[in-house]
Short mmCIF file of C-alpha atoms in Angstrom, two decimals:
data_model
loop_
_atom_site.label_atom_id
_atom_site.label_comp_id
_atom_site.label_asym_id
_atom_site.label_seq_id
_atom_site.Cartn_x
_atom_site.Cartn_y
_atom_site.Cartn_z
CA MET N 292 48.50 -32.03 54.16
CA PRO N 293 44.21 -32.20 54.23
CA VAL N 294 44.18 -28.66 55.48
CA LEU N 295 46.84 -27.66 52.23
CA LEU N 296 44.45 -29.52 50.12
CA THR N 297 41.29 -27.80 51.49
CA THR N 298 43.00 -24.24 51.18
CA LYS N 299 43.73 -24.67 47.33
CA LEU N 300 40.31 -25.95 46.90
CA SER N 301 38.55 -23.10 48.26
CA MET N 302 40.92 -20.86 46.68
CA ARG N 303 39.86 -22.73 42.86
CA LEU N 304 36.08 -22.20 43.98
CA SER N 305 36.55 -18.49 44.92
CA LEU N 306 38.16 -17.93 41.50
CA VAL N 307 35.56 -19.46 39.61
CA VAL N 308 32.97 -17.72 41.67
CA THR N 309 34.66 -14.55 40.82
CA LEU N 310 34.84 -15.43 37.31
CA THR N 311 31.52 -16.39 36.70
CA LEU N 312 30.01 -13.11 38.44
CA PHE N 313 32.33 -11.10 35.98
CA THR N 314 31.13 -12.80 32.97
CA GLY N 315 27.38 -12.12 33.95
CA ALA N 316 28.22 -8.93 34.48
CA CYS N 317 29.77 -8.31 31.14
CA SER N 318 27.18 -10.26 29.46
CA SER N 319 24.35 -8.12 31.00
CA LEU N 320 25.95 -4.65 29.92
CA THR N 321 24.02 -3.75 26.35
CA PRO N 322 25.35 -0.79 24.15
CA THR N 323 24.06 2.53 24.66
CA VAL N 324 23.01 5.20 21.88
CA SER N 325 23.67 8.53 22.65
CA ALA N 326 20.74 11.25 22.63
CA THR N 327 22.70 12.89 19.71
CA GLN N 328 23.01 9.60 17.54
CA SER N 329 19.31 8.84 17.80
CA ALA N 330 18.24 12.42 17.23
CA ILE N 331 20.00 12.36 13.89
CA LYS N 332 17.58 11.90 10.86
CA ALA N 333 17.15 12.64 7.42
CA PRO N 334 15.91 15.62 6.46
CA SER N 335 11.80 16.14 5.79
CA VAL N 336 11.27 16.59 2.38
CA ALA N 337 8.11 18.11 0.93
CA LEU N 338 6.77 17.47 -2.43
CA VAL N 339 4.45 20.52 -3.29
CA LEU N 340 2.23 19.70 -5.88
CA GLY N 341 0.63 22.84 -7.20
CA GLY N 342 -3.14 23.81 -8.90
CA GLY N 343 -3.15 24.17 -12.75
CA GLY N 344 -6.29 22.13 -13.94
CA ALA N 345 -5.36 19.45 -16.43
CA LYS N 346 -1.67 20.48 -16.72
CA GLY N 347 -1.58 18.94 -13.27
CA PHE N 348 -1.21 15.59 -15.50
CA ALA N 349 2.61 16.76 -15.01
CA HIS N 350 2.46 15.78 -11.52
CA VAL N 351 2.51 11.89 -12.67
CA GLY N 352 5.67 12.52 -14.26
CA VAL N 353 7.32 14.14 -11.46
CA ILE N 354 6.61 11.47 -9.19
CA GLN N 355 7.95 9.04 -11.48
CA ALA N 356 11.28 10.76 -12.01
CA LEU N 357 11.75 11.09 -8.16
CA GLN N 358 10.68 7.91 -7.66
CA GLU N 359 13.12 6.29 -10.53
CA ASN N 360 15.82 7.65 -8.53
CA GLY N 361 15.01 6.55 -5.47
CA ILE N 362 13.54 9.97 -3.71
CA THR N 363 10.54 9.58 -1.56
CA PRO N 364 8.91 12.99 -0.12
CA THR N 365 8.08 12.59 3.80
CA LEU N 366 5.13 14.96 3.04
CA ILE N 367 2.92 16.06 0.08
CA VAL N 368 0.97 19.08 0.21
CA GLY N 369 -1.08 19.80 -2.77
CA THR N 370 -3.66 22.47 -3.94
CA SER N 371 -6.64 21.70 -6.36
CA MET N 372 -5.46 19.05 -9.05
CA GLY N 373 -2.34 18.61 -7.13
CA SER N 374 -4.47 17.73 -3.98
CA LEU N 375 -5.95 15.16 -6.20
CA ILE N 376 -2.86 13.45 -7.46
CA GLY N 377 -0.87 14.37 -4.04
CA SER N 378 -3.42 12.02 -1.87
CA LEU N 379 -3.62 9.23 -4.32
CA TYR N 380 0.51 9.07 -3.99
CA ALA N 381 0.28 9.85 -0.37
CA SER N 382 -2.12 7.09 0.20
CA GLY N 383 0.39 4.20 -0.99
CA MET N 384 -0.15 4.14 -5.15
CA THR N 385 2.74 3.87 -7.01
CA ALA N 386 3.76 6.18 -9.95
CA ASP N 387 2.51 3.22 -12.49
CA ASP N 388 -0.36 3.53 -10.69
CA LEU N 389 -0.95 6.76 -10.93
CA GLU N 390 -0.19 6.84 -14.60
CA GLN N 391 -2.74 3.98 -15.41
CA LEU N 392 -5.40 5.65 -13.44
CA ALA N 393 -4.53 9.46 -14.91
CA VAL N 394 -4.82 7.88 -18.75
CA THR N 395 -8.02 5.67 -18.37
CA THR N 396 -10.28 7.89 -15.85
CA PRO N 397 -13.51 8.86 -17.65
CA ASP N 398 -14.66 12.54 -16.73
CA SER N 399 -17.73 10.80 -16.14
CA ASP N 400 -16.37 9.34 -13.21
CA LEU N 401 -15.99 12.65 -11.62
CA ILE N 402 -18.66 14.86 -12.55
CA ASP N 403 -21.97 15.19 -11.40
CA PHE N 404 -24.16 17.97 -12.79
CA THR N 405 -26.67 19.63 -11.06
CA LEU N 406 -28.94 23.13 -11.10
CA SER N 407 -28.04 25.03 -8.35
CA ASN N 408 -27.01 28.94 -7.84
CA GLN N 409 -24.08 27.77 -6.41
CA GLY N 410 -22.70 25.83 -8.84
CA PHE N 411 -23.29 23.42 -11.24
CA ILE N 412 -20.96 20.48 -10.30
CA GLN N 413 -21.69 18.89 -6.71
CA GLY N 414 -18.37 17.03 -6.26
CA ILE N 415 -19.91 14.30 -4.71
CA LYS N 416 -18.45 11.85 -7.43
CA LEU N 417 -14.79 13.34 -6.95
CA LYS N 418 -15.14 12.62 -3.07
CA ASN N 419 -16.34 9.19 -3.78
CA PHE N 420 -13.59 8.78 -6.52
CA ILE N 421 -10.77 9.60 -4.11
CA ASN N 422 -12.40 7.81 -1.18
CA ALA N 423 -12.48 4.67 -3.09
CA LYS N 424 -8.76 5.05 -4.71
CA VAL N 425 -7.08 5.65 -1.15
CA ALA N 426 -9.20 2.40 0.10
CA GLY N 427 -10.99 4.41 2.49
CA GLN N 428 -8.38 5.49 4.57
CA SER N 429 -8.24 8.73 6.22
CA ILE N 430 -5.67 11.21 5.61
CA GLU N 431 -3.60 10.69 8.94
CA ASP N 432 -3.93 6.93 7.94
CA PHE N 433 -1.78 7.64 4.69
CA PRO N 434 1.71 5.87 4.68
CA ILE N 435 3.08 9.52 3.31
CA THR N 436 2.02 12.76 5.45
CA PHE N 437 -0.53 14.61 2.95
CA ALA N 438 -1.82 17.67 3.38
CA ALA N 439 -4.62 19.35 1.21
CA VAL N 440 -4.87 23.13 0.76
CA ALA N 441 -8.15 24.89 0.23
CA ALA N 442 -9.79 28.49 1.33
CA GLU N 443 -12.77 29.49 3.60
CA LYS N 444 -15.16 30.90 1.22
CA ASP N 445 -17.15 33.25 3.23
CA SER N 446 -13.03 34.40 4.96
CA LEU N 447 -10.91 33.74 1.96
CA ARG N 448 -8.72 32.32 5.09
CA LYS N 449 -6.51 29.47 4.33
CA ALA N 450 -7.31 25.88 5.37
CA VAL N 451 -4.74 23.02 5.51
CA PHE N 452 -6.59 19.50 6.07
CA THR N 453 -4.02 16.97 7.34
CA THR N 454 -6.73 14.68 8.78
CA GLY N 455 -10.04 13.19 8.35
CA ASN N 456 -11.89 12.28 5.14
CA ALA N 457 -9.61 12.74 2.05
CA GLY N 458 -12.13 12.80 -0.68
CA LEU N 459 -13.86 15.79 1.35
CA ALA N 460 -10.75 17.22 1.61
CA VAL N 461 -9.71 17.11 -2.07
CA GLN N 462 -13.13 18.23 -3.07
CA ALA N 463 -13.06 21.33 -1.10
CA SER N 464 -9.28 21.46 -2.55
CA CYS N 465 -10.73 21.35 -6.44
CA SER N 466 -13.84 23.56 -5.69
CA VAL N 467 -13.36 26.06 -8.29
CA PRO N 468 -15.84 29.26 -7.27
CA ASN N 469 -19.21 29.49 -9.27
CA ILE N 470 -18.24 25.70 -10.91
CA PHE N 471 -18.21 23.49 -7.75
CA ILE N 472 -20.66 23.67 -4.98
CA ALA N 473 -18.70 24.62 -1.89
CA PRO N 474 -18.41 21.48 0.58
CA ARG N 475 -18.80 21.94 4.09
CA ILE N 476 -16.39 20.73 6.55
CA PRO N 477 -17.50 18.85 8.68
CA GLU N 478 -20.23 17.64 6.71
CA THR N 479 -23.81 19.56 6.70
CA VAL N 480 -22.48 21.70 9.56
CA GLY N 481 -19.28 23.34 8.75
CA LYS N 482 -18.07 26.16 7.14
CA LYS N 483 -17.62 26.07 3.44
CA TYR N 484 -14.46 25.66 1.34
CA ILE N 485 -13.29 26.41 -2.17
CA ASP N 486 -10.50 26.07 -4.59
CA GLY N 487 -7.20 26.55 -2.54
CA GLY N 488 -5.88 28.09 -5.80
CA VAL N 489 -7.87 31.32 -4.80
CA ILE N 490 -4.72 32.07 -2.21
CA SER N 491 -2.13 29.47 -2.43
CA ILE N 492 -1.87 28.00 -6.45
CA VAL N 493 1.75 26.59 -5.17
CA PRO N 494 1.52 26.08 -1.38
CA VAL N 495 4.98 26.17 -0.37
CA ASP N 496 4.44 28.13 2.84
CA SER N 497 2.00 25.53 3.73
CA ALA N 498 4.61 22.84 3.61
CA ILE N 499 7.22 24.98 5.58
CA GLU N 500 4.56 25.55 8.13
CA LEU N 501 4.20 21.66 8.42
CA GLY N 502 7.82 21.57 9.24
CA ALA N 503 9.83 20.74 6.03
CA ASP N 504 13.47 21.02 5.67
CA MET N 505 13.38 21.21 2.14
CA VAL N 506 10.86 22.04 -0.24
CA ILE N 507 10.50 20.62 -4.06
CA ALA N 508 7.95 22.69 -5.68
CA VAL N 509 6.09 21.98 -9.11
CA ASP N 510 4.28 24.76 -10.74
CA VAL N 511 2.36 24.05 -13.79
CA THR N 512 1.01 27.24 -14.42
CA ALA N 513 3.01 28.47 -17.37
CA PRO N 514 1.31 30.23 -20.12
CA ALA N 515 0.67 29.02 -23.47
CA SER N 516 2.10 31.06 -26.39
CA SER N 517 -0.24 33.15 -28.02
CA ASN N 518 -0.46 30.86 -30.98
CA ASN N 519 -1.05 27.85 -29.16
CA ALA N 520 -3.34 29.73 -26.71
CA ASN N 521 -5.87 30.81 -29.21
CA LYS N 522 -5.71 26.89 -30.53
CA LEU N 523 -6.40 25.59 -27.03
CA SER N 524 -8.98 28.34 -26.07
CA LYS N 525 -11.18 27.15 -29.22
CA LEU N 526 -10.72 23.56 -28.53
CA SER N 527 -11.27 23.85 -24.80
CA SER N 528 -14.36 25.97 -25.06
CA LEU N 529 -15.92 23.06 -26.95
CA THR N 530 -15.24 20.62 -24.04
CA SER N 531 -15.50 22.72 -20.92
CA LEU N 532 -18.69 21.70 -20.08
CA THR N 533 -18.21 18.13 -20.42
CA SER N 534 -14.76 17.92 -19.49
CA PHE N 535 -13.90 17.44 -15.67
CA TRP N 536 -10.21 18.22 -16.22
CA GLY N 537 -11.46 21.17 -18.95
CA LEU N 538 -13.44 22.62 -16.13
CA LEU N 539 -10.44 23.05 -13.68
CA GLU N 540 -7.95 24.35 -16.26
CA ASN N 541 -10.15 26.66 -18.10
CA ASN N 542 -10.78 28.19 -14.62
CA VAL N 543 -7.34 28.39 -13.38
CA ALA N 544 -7.11 32.04 -14.08
CA SER N 545 -10.78 32.96 -12.61
CA THR N 546 -9.95 30.86 -9.79
CA ALA N 547 -6.60 33.41 -8.65
CA ASN N 548 -8.77 36.38 -9.70
CA ALA N 549 -11.47 35.48 -7.08
CA GLY N 550 -8.98 35.67 -4.08
CA ALA N 551 -6.74 38.82 -4.95
CA ALA N 552 -5.34 41.06 -7.29
CA ASN N 553 -1.67 40.35 -6.39
CA SER N 554 -2.48 36.66 -6.55
CA SER N 555 0.61 36.78 -9.18
CA ARG N 556 2.88 38.10 -6.84
CA SER N 557 2.00 35.78 -4.08
CA LYS N 558 2.76 32.79 -6.07
CA ALA N 559 6.26 34.30 -6.95
CA GLY N 560 6.64 34.92 -3.24
CA GLU N 561 5.88 31.16 -2.48
CA LEU N 562 8.09 29.87 -5.07
CA GLN N 563 11.08 31.77 -3.95
CA ARG N 564 10.83 30.09 -0.96
CA ALA N 565 11.06 26.67 -2.29
CA ASP N 566 14.52 24.92 -2.19
CA VAL N 567 13.94 23.23 -5.69
CA VAL N 568 11.10 24.83 -8.47
CA ILE N 569 10.20 22.32 -11.12
CA THR N 570 8.38 23.60 -14.19
CA PRO N 571 7.03 21.17 -16.61
CA ASP N 572 7.04 22.57 -19.94
CA VAL N 573 3.15 22.51 -20.47
CA GLY N 574 1.86 26.01 -21.67
CA HIS N 575 1.54 24.29 -24.95
CA ILE N 576 -0.42 21.02 -24.08
CA SER N 577 -3.82 20.75 -23.29
CA SER N 578 -5.51 17.10 -21.84
CA LEU N 579 -8.55 16.50 -23.66
CA ASP N 580 -7.41 12.96 -24.51
CA SER N 581 -5.63 9.97 -23.07
CA SER N 582 -2.45 10.80 -25.59
CA GLN N 583 -2.03 14.74 -24.12
CA ARG N 584 -2.32 13.35 -20.86
CA ARG N 585 0.57 11.40 -21.58
CA ALA N 586 2.62 14.26 -23.13
CA LEU N 587 2.00 16.01 -19.90
CA ILE N 588 3.20 13.32 -18.03
CA GLU N 589 6.43 12.95 -20.06
CA ALA N 590 6.70 17.15 -19.63
CA GLY N 591 6.62 16.51 -15.51
CA ARG N 592 9.34 13.64 -15.55
CA THR N 593 11.74 15.58 -18.38
CA ALA N 594 11.57 18.43 -16.10
CA THR N 595 12.18 16.57 -13.01
CA THR N 596 15.06 14.35 -14.32
CA SER N 597 16.87 17.43 -15.35
CA GLN N 598 17.02 18.19 -11.29
CA ILE N 599 17.75 15.16 -9.95
CA LYS N 600 21.50 16.21 -9.54
CA VAL N 601 20.32 19.47 -7.88
CA ILE N 602 17.83 17.68 -5.52
CA LYS N 603 20.12 14.79 -4.17
CA GLN N 604 22.85 17.33 -3.74
CA LEU N 605 20.52 19.67 -1.50
CA ILE N 606 19.09 16.56 0.39
CA ALA N 607 22.73 15.68 1.67
CA GLU N 608 23.29 19.17 2.46
CA LYS N 609 20.42 19.21 4.66
CA SER N 610 21.35 16.27 6.09
CA ASN N 611 25.11 17.21 6.78
CA SER N 612 23.37 20.50 8.31
CA LYS N 613 21.11 18.58 10.72
CA TYR N 614 24.02 16.83 11.86
CA THR N 615 26.04 19.63 12.44
CA THR N 616 23.56 21.49 14.46
CA LEU N 617 22.75 19.11 16.92
#
């Protein structure tokens, strides 16, 4: 009898030990994610903001419409005025922040006249303005990846700035030849750079080169009708020497001509490589006061809202495409 009791007790102990080991082994297991599952990501969506001087206030409306519909780009690439608006947005500003800044910023915050045979605006105020508004962040620290497009002054080679001093990069991208003194990057010792519109007014190719799966391009350079153009030219001529935005707006054409005779063909070629092209109806609008700036912003919002369905569909298609190719 004692032997039988001992045998049963041993069997029970053995069973308990076995169950304990099995339970411990099971609890130590963790679910695994396949390499394919972990690699699936949403497509990289680039918002490309072109140059166009004062017409670039329409970019703010574009951003508003995208934000209202839950669309946040992963990359922003800008030329000239597009780099100015793009840098502020990429740094963390909301669309409402941008609108408030757009309609309240006086030209005196941005213009620093000087006497020089290289130009009559230094551009230092612009650089400092951007750096103050982005809270001193370097480009690589922005919440959204950002690139400013400029051109080397001597060679006219394209330069795409994705790191470093944000204000300096925007200053270079906005430096209309013969108007702004071309800044050096690095400062004091580097090459001189001028407005990116000389070689890429709507820098779609730069976004593609930076790895964008989908490109939403904004072109604000549509010309005004002949009647409106005459009215605007007379009004702009009175303000071109005192309006920062007027200087950029009135010199869009001359900037393009400084680069190459086929600049219009080059722009058309880049736009063809975009997935979506937003063209705000701004040819008839100037931006010489805050009410006109609001009209430009609204034009950008309207043009974008009409394409939201297409944009969302393309994002979904790009997502499915990335999934099926893995």
